[in-house]
Amino acid sequence: EADIYQTPRYLVIGTGKKITLECSQTMGHDKMYWYQQDPGMELHLIHYSYGVNSTEKGDLSSESTVSRIRTEHFPLTLESARPSHTSQYLCASSEPLQNAEAFFGQGTRLTVV
Amino acid sequence: QKEVEQNSGPLSVPEGAIASLNCTYSDRVSQSFFWYRQYSGKSPELIMSIYSNGDKEDGRFTAQLNKASQYVSLLIRDSQPSDSATYLCAVKRRRDNFNKFYFGSGTKLNVKP
């Protein structure tokens, strides 16, 4: 079982609030990813990281920001939540090898009301 | 054009039958290919990975890769109701100096008892 954890699992929050979605992994992986997934739709990469102090925006534009101060920790922050941010957010990590798989956390289902 | 294309389904098969799931990808330089299973409301979990042309078998699962046709498939033998889930095809390739995963929108499989 992969050791990657996301908290909270579910979050209902009001418009305009600042939120941080937590993601931690204990596998020592350098590469970490944030995906956004709406029901029945594909995963869209919104952020990724090569390692500590390295973050990049993904292929889907997102108003969220990320940080990577420690290898094991890759939090995602929304400064001002809006209903359009309602979605499932999945954190993943992988080894740097070309053939390495991605391990996913349990996901955070965010609802902004 | 989407990076990874899958028939959304649902694909319905009777218990004990073979389920065949298909996936095509757009970029020839893609190097690694993965099948993930995602139960409703859960995060994706790896079923199989394949990197070379041909077949790869693991228990009831067989992945098939044809790079010339840019085609990946997953066969599930002796399908069980517990196999009912959405199956995501993922392709990994280097882009922007980073190995990224690109996911299809998934094929929903229903195995009827």
PDB file of C-alpha atoms in Angstrom:
ATOM      1  CA  GLU A   1       0.000   0.000   0.000  1.00  0.00           C
ATOM      2  CA  ALA A   2       1.336   3.402  -0.996  1.00  0.00           C
ATOM      3  CA  ASP A   3       2.304   5.737   1.810  1.00  0.00           C
ATOM      4  CA  ILE A   4       0.866   8.982   0.571  1.00  0.00           C
ATOM      5  CA  TYR A   5      -1.715  10.801   2.602  1.00  0.00           C
ATOM      6  CA  GLN A   6      -4.075  13.644   1.940  1.00  0.00           C
ATOM      7  CA  THR A   7      -6.067  15.668   4.412  1.00  0.00           C
ATOM      8  CA  PRO A   8      -8.832  16.507   4.712  1.00  0.00           C
ATOM      9  CA  ARG A   9     -10.723  13.819   2.799  1.00  0.00           C
ATOM     10  CA  TYR A  10     -13.781  16.021   2.474  1.00  0.00           C
ATOM     11  CA  LEU A  11     -14.091  19.777   2.825  1.00  0.00           C
ATOM     12  CA  VAL A  12     -17.126  22.028   2.474  1.00  0.00           C
ATOM     13  CA  ILE A  13     -16.224  25.666   2.711  1.00  0.00           C
ATOM     14  CA  GLY A  14     -17.702  29.054   1.962  1.00  0.00           C
ATOM     15  CA  THR A  15     -16.776  31.306  -0.920  1.00  0.00           C
ATOM     16  CA  GLY A  16     -13.825  33.571  -0.277  1.00  0.00           C
ATOM     17  CA  LYS A  17     -12.159  31.381   2.346  1.00  0.00           C
ATOM     18  CA  LYS A  18      -8.497  30.456   2.168  1.00  0.00           C
ATOM     19  CA  ILE A  19      -7.859  26.728   2.177  1.00  0.00           C
ATOM     20  CA  THR A  20      -4.833  24.460   2.188  1.00  0.00           C
ATOM     21  CA  LEU A  21      -4.999  20.859   1.087  1.00  0.00           C
ATOM     22  CA  GLU A  22      -2.297  18.750   2.664  1.00  0.00           C
ATOM     23  CA  CYS A  23      -0.326  15.982   0.968  1.00  0.00           C
ATOM     24  CA  SER A  24       2.478  13.984   2.540  1.00  0.00           C
ATOM     25  CA  GLN A  25       4.410  10.932   1.394  1.00  0.00           C
ATOM     26  CA  THR A  26       6.867   8.758   3.255  1.00  0.00           C
ATOM     27  CA  MET A  27       8.452   7.054   0.253  1.00  0.00           C
ATOM     28  CA  GLY A  28      11.161   9.656  -0.304  1.00  0.00           C
ATOM     29  CA  HIS A  29       9.928  10.389  -3.814  1.00  0.00           C
ATOM     30  CA  ASP A  30      11.339  13.511  -5.435  1.00  0.00           C
ATOM     31  CA  LYS A  31       8.500  13.934  -7.896  1.00  0.00           C
ATOM     32  CA  MET A  32       5.078  14.976  -6.694  1.00  0.00           C
ATOM     33  CA  TYR A  33       1.945  15.996  -8.541  1.00  0.00           C
ATOM     34  CA  TRP A  34      -1.446  17.572  -7.991  1.00  0.00           C
ATOM     35  CA  TYR A  35      -4.321  16.533 -10.219  1.00  0.00           C
ATOM     36  CA  GLN A  36      -7.851  17.860 -10.416  1.00  0.00           C
ATOM     37  CA  GLN A  37     -10.627  15.472 -11.394  1.00  0.00           C
ATOM     38  CA  ASP A  38     -14.282  16.228 -11.938  1.00  0.00           C
ATOM     39  CA  PRO A  39     -16.770  13.308 -11.822  1.00  0.00           C
ATOM     40  CA  GLY A  40     -16.473  11.089 -14.882  1.00  0.00           C
ATOM     41  CA  MET A  41     -13.676  13.165 -16.305  1.00  0.00           C
ATOM     42  CA  GLU A  42      -9.958  12.689 -16.781  1.00  0.00           C
ATOM     43  CA  LEU A  43      -7.307  13.757 -14.333  1.00  0.00           C
ATOM     44  CA  HIS A  44      -5.797  17.142 -15.158  1.00  0.00           C
ATOM     45  CA  LEU A  45      -2.327  18.006 -13.939  1.00  0.00           C
ATOM     46  CA  ILE A  46      -2.390  21.368 -12.161  1.00  0.00           C
ATOM     47  CA  HIS A  47       0.998  21.400 -10.392  1.00  0.00           C
ATOM     48  CA  TYR A  48       4.120  19.304 -10.165  1.00  0.00           C
ATOM     49  CA  SER A  49       7.437  19.350  -8.403  1.00  0.00           C
ATOM     50  CA  TYR A  50      10.899  18.008  -9.213  1.00  0.00           C
ATOM     51  CA  GLY A  51      11.988  18.206  -5.599  1.00  0.00           C
ATOM     52  CA  VAL A  52      12.521  20.635  -2.742  1.00  0.00           C
ATOM     53  CA  ASN A  53      12.060  24.282  -3.762  1.00  0.00           C
ATOM     54  CA  SER A  54      11.022  23.242  -7.275  1.00  0.00           C
ATOM     55  CA  THR A  55       7.409  23.702  -8.393  1.00  0.00           C
ATOM     56  CA  GLU A  56       5.824  24.141 -11.793  1.00  0.00           C
ATOM     57  CA  LYS A  57       2.355  24.778 -13.120  1.00  0.00           C
ATOM     58  CA  GLY A  58       0.723  21.889 -14.888  1.00  0.00           C
ATOM     59  CA  ASP A  59      -1.202  21.666 -18.119  1.00  0.00           C
ATOM     60  CA  LEU A  60      -4.493  22.888 -16.649  1.00  0.00           C
ATOM     61  CA  SER A  61      -4.538  26.462 -15.482  1.00  0.00           C
ATOM     62  CA  SER A  62      -5.349  26.710 -11.807  1.00  0.00           C
ATOM     63  CA  GLU A  63      -5.681  29.565  -9.351  1.00  0.00           C
ATOM     64  CA  SER A  64      -4.120  27.418  -6.671  1.00  0.00           C
ATOM     65  CA  THR A  65      -0.504  27.600  -5.554  1.00  0.00           C
ATOM     66  CA  VAL A  66       1.839  24.968  -4.150  1.00  0.00           C
ATOM     67  CA  SER A  67       5.022  24.823  -2.154  1.00  0.00           C
ATOM     68  CA  ARG A  68       7.722  22.189  -1.613  1.00  0.00           C
ATOM     69  CA  ILE A  69       9.792  23.058   1.407  1.00  0.00           C
ATOM     70  CA  ARG A  70      10.321  19.438   2.431  1.00  0.00           C
ATOM     71  CA  THR A  71      10.594  16.360   0.226  1.00  0.00           C
ATOM     72  CA  GLU A  72       7.684  14.656   1.906  1.00  0.00           C
ATOM     73  CA  HIS A  73       5.250  17.564   1.928  1.00  0.00           C
ATOM     74  CA  PHE A  74       3.470  19.203  -1.032  1.00  0.00           C
ATOM     75  CA  PRO A  75       0.544  21.356   0.112  1.00  0.00           C
ATOM     76  CA  LEU A  76      -1.875  23.106  -2.243  1.00  0.00           C
ATOM     77  CA  THR A  77      -3.411  26.455  -1.317  1.00  0.00           C
ATOM     78  CA  LEU A  78      -6.376  28.377  -2.621  1.00  0.00           C
ATOM     79  CA  GLU A  79      -6.285  31.979  -1.395  1.00  0.00           C
ATOM     80  CA  SER A  80      -9.962  32.641  -2.068  1.00  0.00           C
ATOM     81  CA  ALA A  81     -12.169  29.657  -2.764  1.00  0.00           C
ATOM     82  CA  ARG A  82     -14.930  29.910  -5.349  1.00  0.00           C
ATOM     83  CA  PRO A  83     -17.687  27.482  -6.383  1.00  0.00           C
ATOM     84  CA  SER A  84     -15.762  26.828  -9.620  1.00  0.00           C
ATOM     85  CA  HIS A  85     -13.034  25.237  -7.467  1.00  0.00           C
ATOM     86  CA  THR A  86     -15.418  22.477  -6.438  1.00  0.00           C
ATOM     87  CA  SER A  87     -13.731  19.254  -7.534  1.00  0.00           C
ATOM     88  CA  GLN A  88     -11.679  16.301  -6.360  1.00  0.00           C
ATOM     89  CA  TYR A  89      -7.997  17.004  -5.840  1.00  0.00           C
ATOM     90  CA  LEU A  90      -5.579  14.098  -6.045  1.00  0.00           C
ATOM     91  CA  CYS A  91      -1.978  14.190  -4.918  1.00  0.00           C
ATOM     92  CA  ALA A  92       0.530  11.698  -6.319  1.00  0.00           C
ATOM     93  CA  SER A  93       4.215  10.934  -6.152  1.00  0.00           C
ATOM     94  CA  SER A  94       6.683   8.871  -8.132  1.00  0.00           C
ATOM     95  CA  GLU A  95      10.319   7.959  -8.366  1.00  0.00           C
ATOM     96  CA  PRO A  96      12.299   9.859 -11.015  1.00  0.00           C
ATOM     97  CA  LEU A  97      12.679   6.809 -13.276  1.00  0.00           C
ATOM     98  CA  GLN A  98      10.968   6.905 -16.677  1.00  0.00           C
ATOM     99  CA  ASN A  99       9.038   3.715 -15.987  1.00  0.00           C
ATOM    100  CA  ALA A 100       8.067   4.567 -12.431  1.00  0.00           C
ATOM    101  CA  GLU A 101       4.390   4.544 -11.617  1.00  0.00           C
ATOM    102  CA  ALA A 102       2.478   7.244  -9.820  1.00  0.00           C
ATOM    103  CA  PHE A 103       1.153   6.506  -6.339  1.00  0.00           C
ATOM    104  CA  PHE A 104      -1.988   8.394  -5.379  1.00  0.00           C
ATOM    105  CA  GLY A 105      -3.284   9.672  -2.101  1.00  0.00           C
ATOM    106  CA  GLN A 106      -6.912   9.144  -1.111  1.00  0.00           C
ATOM    107  CA  GLY A 107      -7.943  12.497  -2.541  1.00  0.00           C
ATOM    108  CA  THR A 108      -9.699  15.553  -1.149  1.00  0.00           C
ATOM    109  CA  ARG A 109     -13.222  16.244  -2.288  1.00  0.00           C
ATOM    110  CA  LEU A 110     -13.687  20.002  -2.087  1.00  0.00           C
ATOM    111  CA  THR A 111     -17.076  21.699  -2.211  1.00  0.00           C
ATOM    112  CA  VAL A 112     -17.229  25.478  -2.202  1.00  0.00           C
ATOM    113  CA  VAL A 113     -20.649  26.882  -1.400  1.00  0.00           C
TER     114      VAL A 113
ATOM    115  CA  GLN B   1      -6.675  16.127 -29.852  1.00  0.00           C
ATOM    116  CA  LYS B   2      -6.532  14.494 -26.450  1.00  0.00           C
ATOM    117  CA  GLU B   3      -3.288  12.890 -25.377  1.00  0.00           C
ATOM    118  CA  VAL B   4      -5.085   9.695 -24.358  1.00  0.00           C
ATOM    119  CA  GLU B   5      -8.410   8.486 -25.686  1.00  0.00           C
ATOM    120  CA  GLN B   6     -10.663   5.886 -24.125  1.00  0.00           C
ATOM    121  CA  ASN B   7     -14.219   4.816 -24.759  1.00  0.00           C
ATOM    122  CA  SER B   8     -16.149   6.035 -21.726  1.00  0.00           C
ATOM    123  CA  GLY B   9     -18.459   3.001 -21.737  1.00  0.00           C
ATOM    124  CA  PRO B  10     -20.078   1.654 -19.762  1.00  0.00           C
ATOM    125  CA  LEU B  11     -18.793  -1.724 -20.830  1.00  0.00           C
ATOM    126  CA  SER B  12     -21.023  -4.451 -19.443  1.00  0.00           C
ATOM    127  CA  VAL B  13     -19.857  -8.052 -19.274  1.00  0.00           C
ATOM    128  CA  PRO B  14     -21.264 -11.070 -17.448  1.00  0.00           C
ATOM    129  CA  GLU B  15     -19.366 -12.569 -14.560  1.00  0.00           C
ATOM    130  CA  GLY B  16     -16.687 -14.956 -15.784  1.00  0.00           C
ATOM    131  CA  ALA B  17     -16.341 -13.329 -19.194  1.00  0.00           C
ATOM    132  CA  ILE B  18     -13.327 -11.518 -20.633  1.00  0.00           C
ATOM    133  CA  ALA B  19     -13.451  -7.733 -20.453  1.00  0.00           C
ATOM    134  CA  SER B  20     -11.432  -5.881 -23.092  1.00  0.00           C
ATOM    135  CA  LEU B  21     -10.520  -2.251 -22.492  1.00  0.00           C
ATOM    136  CA  ASN B  22      -8.823  -0.141 -25.118  1.00  0.00           C
ATOM    137  CA  CYS B  23      -6.808   3.040 -25.215  1.00  0.00           C
ATOM    138  CA  THR B  24      -5.067   5.083 -27.901  1.00  0.00           C
ATOM    139  CA  TYR B  25      -2.488   7.800 -27.415  1.00  0.00           C
ATOM    140  CA  SER B  26      -1.438  10.650 -29.639  1.00  0.00           C
ATOM    141  CA  ASP B  27       2.289  11.133 -29.058  1.00  0.00           C
ATOM    142  CA  ARG B  28       4.662   8.560 -30.546  1.00  0.00           C
ATOM    143  CA  VAL B  29       7.444   9.439 -28.114  1.00  0.00           C
ATOM    144  CA  SER B  30       5.410   8.124 -25.190  1.00  0.00           C
ATOM    145  CA  GLN B  31       7.474   5.525 -23.409  1.00  0.00           C
ATOM    146  CA  SER B  32       5.588   4.069 -20.465  1.00  0.00           C
ATOM    147  CA  PHE B  33       2.002   2.944 -20.202  1.00  0.00           C
ATOM    148  CA  PHE B  34      -0.126   2.220 -17.178  1.00  0.00           C
ATOM    149  CA  TRP B  35      -3.579   0.936 -16.341  1.00  0.00           C
ATOM    150  CA  TYR B  36      -5.197   2.219 -13.172  1.00  0.00           C
ATOM    151  CA  ARG B  37      -8.437   1.121 -11.563  1.00  0.00           C
ATOM    152  CA  GLN B  38     -10.576   3.721  -9.857  1.00  0.00           C
ATOM    153  CA  TYR B  39     -13.584   2.832  -7.776  1.00  0.00           C
ATOM    154  CA  SER B  40     -16.257   5.498  -7.458  1.00  0.00           C
ATOM    155  CA  GLY B  41     -15.163   8.195  -5.050  1.00  0.00           C
ATOM    156  CA  LYS B  42     -11.732   6.637  -4.588  1.00  0.00           C
ATOM    157  CA  SER B  43      -8.284   7.395  -5.932  1.00  0.00           C
ATOM    158  CA  PRO B  44      -6.642   5.489  -8.800  1.00  0.00           C
ATOM    159  CA  GLU B  45      -4.626   2.377  -8.011  1.00  0.00           C
ATOM    160  CA  LEU B  46      -2.159   0.750 -10.377  1.00  0.00           C
ATOM    161  CA  ILE B  47      -3.235  -2.487 -12.082  1.00  0.00           C
ATOM    162  CA  MET B  48      -0.455  -2.950 -14.598  1.00  0.00           C
ATOM    163  CA  SER B  49       2.349  -1.185 -16.379  1.00  0.00           C
ATOM    164  CA  ILE B  50       3.865  -2.018 -19.768  1.00  0.00           C
ATOM    165  CA  TYR B  51       6.812  -0.544 -21.623  1.00  0.00           C
ATOM    166  CA  SER B  52       7.586  -2.894 -24.549  1.00  0.00           C
ATOM    167  CA  ASN B  53       5.531  -4.042 -27.484  1.00  0.00           C
ATOM    168  CA  GLY B  54       3.618  -7.237 -26.888  1.00  0.00           C
ATOM    169  CA  ASP B  55       1.737  -8.755 -24.003  1.00  0.00           C
ATOM    170  CA  LYS B  56       2.346  -8.672 -20.278  1.00  0.00           C
ATOM    171  CA  GLU B  57       0.362 -10.939 -18.000  1.00  0.00           C
ATOM    172  CA  ASP B  58      -0.274 -10.636 -14.275  1.00  0.00           C
ATOM    173  CA  GLY B  59      -2.854 -13.019 -12.874  1.00  0.00           C
ATOM    174  CA  ARG B  60      -6.200 -12.350 -14.534  1.00  0.00           C
ATOM    175  CA  PHE B  61      -4.897  -9.203 -16.211  1.00  0.00           C
ATOM    176  CA  THR B  62      -3.075  -8.907 -19.533  1.00  0.00           C
ATOM    177  CA  ALA B  63      -1.801  -5.629 -20.911  1.00  0.00           C
ATOM    178  CA  GLN B  64      -1.058  -5.346 -24.611  1.00  0.00           C
ATOM    179  CA  LEU B  65       1.011  -2.636 -26.250  1.00  0.00           C
ATOM    180  CA  ASN B  66       1.360  -1.817 -29.943  1.00  0.00           C
ATOM    181  CA  LYS B  67       3.545   1.246 -30.340  1.00  0.00           C
ATOM    182  CA  ALA B  68       3.229   1.299 -34.129  1.00  0.00           C
ATOM    183  CA  SER B  69      -0.543   1.663 -33.800  1.00  0.00           C
ATOM    184  CA  GLN B  70      -0.252   3.770 -30.613  1.00  0.00           C
ATOM    185  CA  TYR B  71      -2.608   1.412 -28.902  1.00  0.00           C
ATOM    186  CA  VAL B  72      -2.757  -0.087 -25.432  1.00  0.00           C
ATOM    187  CA  SER B  73      -5.298  -2.561 -24.147  1.00  0.00           C
ATOM    188  CA  LEU B  74      -6.176  -4.359 -20.941  1.00  0.00           C
ATOM    189  CA  LEU B  75      -7.819  -7.761 -20.848  1.00  0.00           C
ATOM    190  CA  ILE B  76      -9.482  -8.976 -17.673  1.00  0.00           C
ATOM    191  CA  ARG B  77     -10.147 -12.709 -17.666  1.00  0.00           C
ATOM    192  CA  ASP B  78     -12.787 -14.363 -15.492  1.00  0.00           C
ATOM    193  CA  SER B  79     -14.303 -10.964 -14.699  1.00  0.00           C
ATOM    194  CA  GLN B  80     -15.720 -10.582 -11.202  1.00  0.00           C
ATOM    195  CA  PRO B  81     -18.301  -8.119  -9.869  1.00  0.00           C
ATOM    196  CA  SER B  82     -15.485  -6.647  -7.773  1.00  0.00           C
ATOM    197  CA  ASP B  83     -13.786  -5.637 -11.038  1.00  0.00           C
ATOM    198  CA  SER B  84     -16.606  -3.140 -11.637  1.00  0.00           C
ATOM    199  CA  ALA B  85     -14.846   0.223 -11.667  1.00  0.00           C
ATOM    200  CA  THR B  86     -13.495   2.860 -14.002  1.00  0.00           C
ATOM    201  CA  TYR B  87     -10.236   1.901 -15.694  1.00  0.00           C
ATOM    202  CA  LEU B  88      -7.852   4.714 -16.513  1.00  0.00           C
ATOM    203  CA  CYS B  89      -5.209   4.444 -19.180  1.00  0.00           C
ATOM    204  CA  ALA B  90      -2.131   6.558 -18.495  1.00  0.00           C
ATOM    205  CA  VAL B  91       0.789   7.426 -20.711  1.00  0.00           C
ATOM    206  CA  LYS B  92       4.062   8.811 -19.459  1.00  0.00           C
ATOM    207  CA  ARG B  93       6.334  10.877 -21.634  1.00  0.00           C
ATOM    208  CA  ARG B  94       8.887  13.610 -21.356  1.00  0.00           C
ATOM    209  CA  ARG B  95       7.568  17.118 -21.823  1.00  0.00           C
ATOM    210  CA  ASP B  96       9.053  20.407 -20.633  1.00  0.00           C
ATOM    211  CA  ASN B  97      12.030  18.414 -19.361  1.00  0.00           C
ATOM    212  CA  PHE B  98       9.817  16.432 -17.000  1.00  0.00           C
ATOM    213  CA  ASN B  99       8.272  12.972 -17.251  1.00  0.00           C
ATOM    214  CA  LYS B 100       4.544  13.634 -17.064  1.00  0.00           C
ATOM    215  CA  PHE B 101       1.587  11.304 -16.776  1.00  0.00           C
ATOM    216  CA  TYR B 102      -1.320  11.858 -19.130  1.00  0.00           C
ATOM    217  CA  PHE B 103      -4.578  10.153 -18.240  1.00  0.00           C
ATOM    218  CA  GLY B 104      -7.579   9.169 -20.300  1.00  0.00           C
ATOM    219  CA  SER B 105     -11.048   9.880 -18.988  1.00  0.00           C
ATOM    220  CA  GLY B 106     -11.521   6.189 -18.238  1.00  0.00           C
ATOM    221  CA  THR B 107     -13.772   3.335 -19.268  1.00  0.00           C
ATOM    222  CA  LYS B 108     -16.454   2.314 -16.826  1.00  0.00           C
ATOM    223  CA  LEU B 109     -16.716  -1.468 -16.498  1.00  0.00           C
ATOM    224  CA  ASN B 110     -19.798  -3.205 -15.100  1.00  0.00           C
ATOM    225  CA  VAL B 111     -19.493  -6.908 -14.349  1.00  0.00           C
ATOM    226  CA  LYS B 112     -22.932  -8.408 -13.876  1.00  0.00           C
ATOM    227  CA  PRO B 113     -23.340 -11.387 -11.523  1.00  0.00           C
TER     228      PRO B 113
END
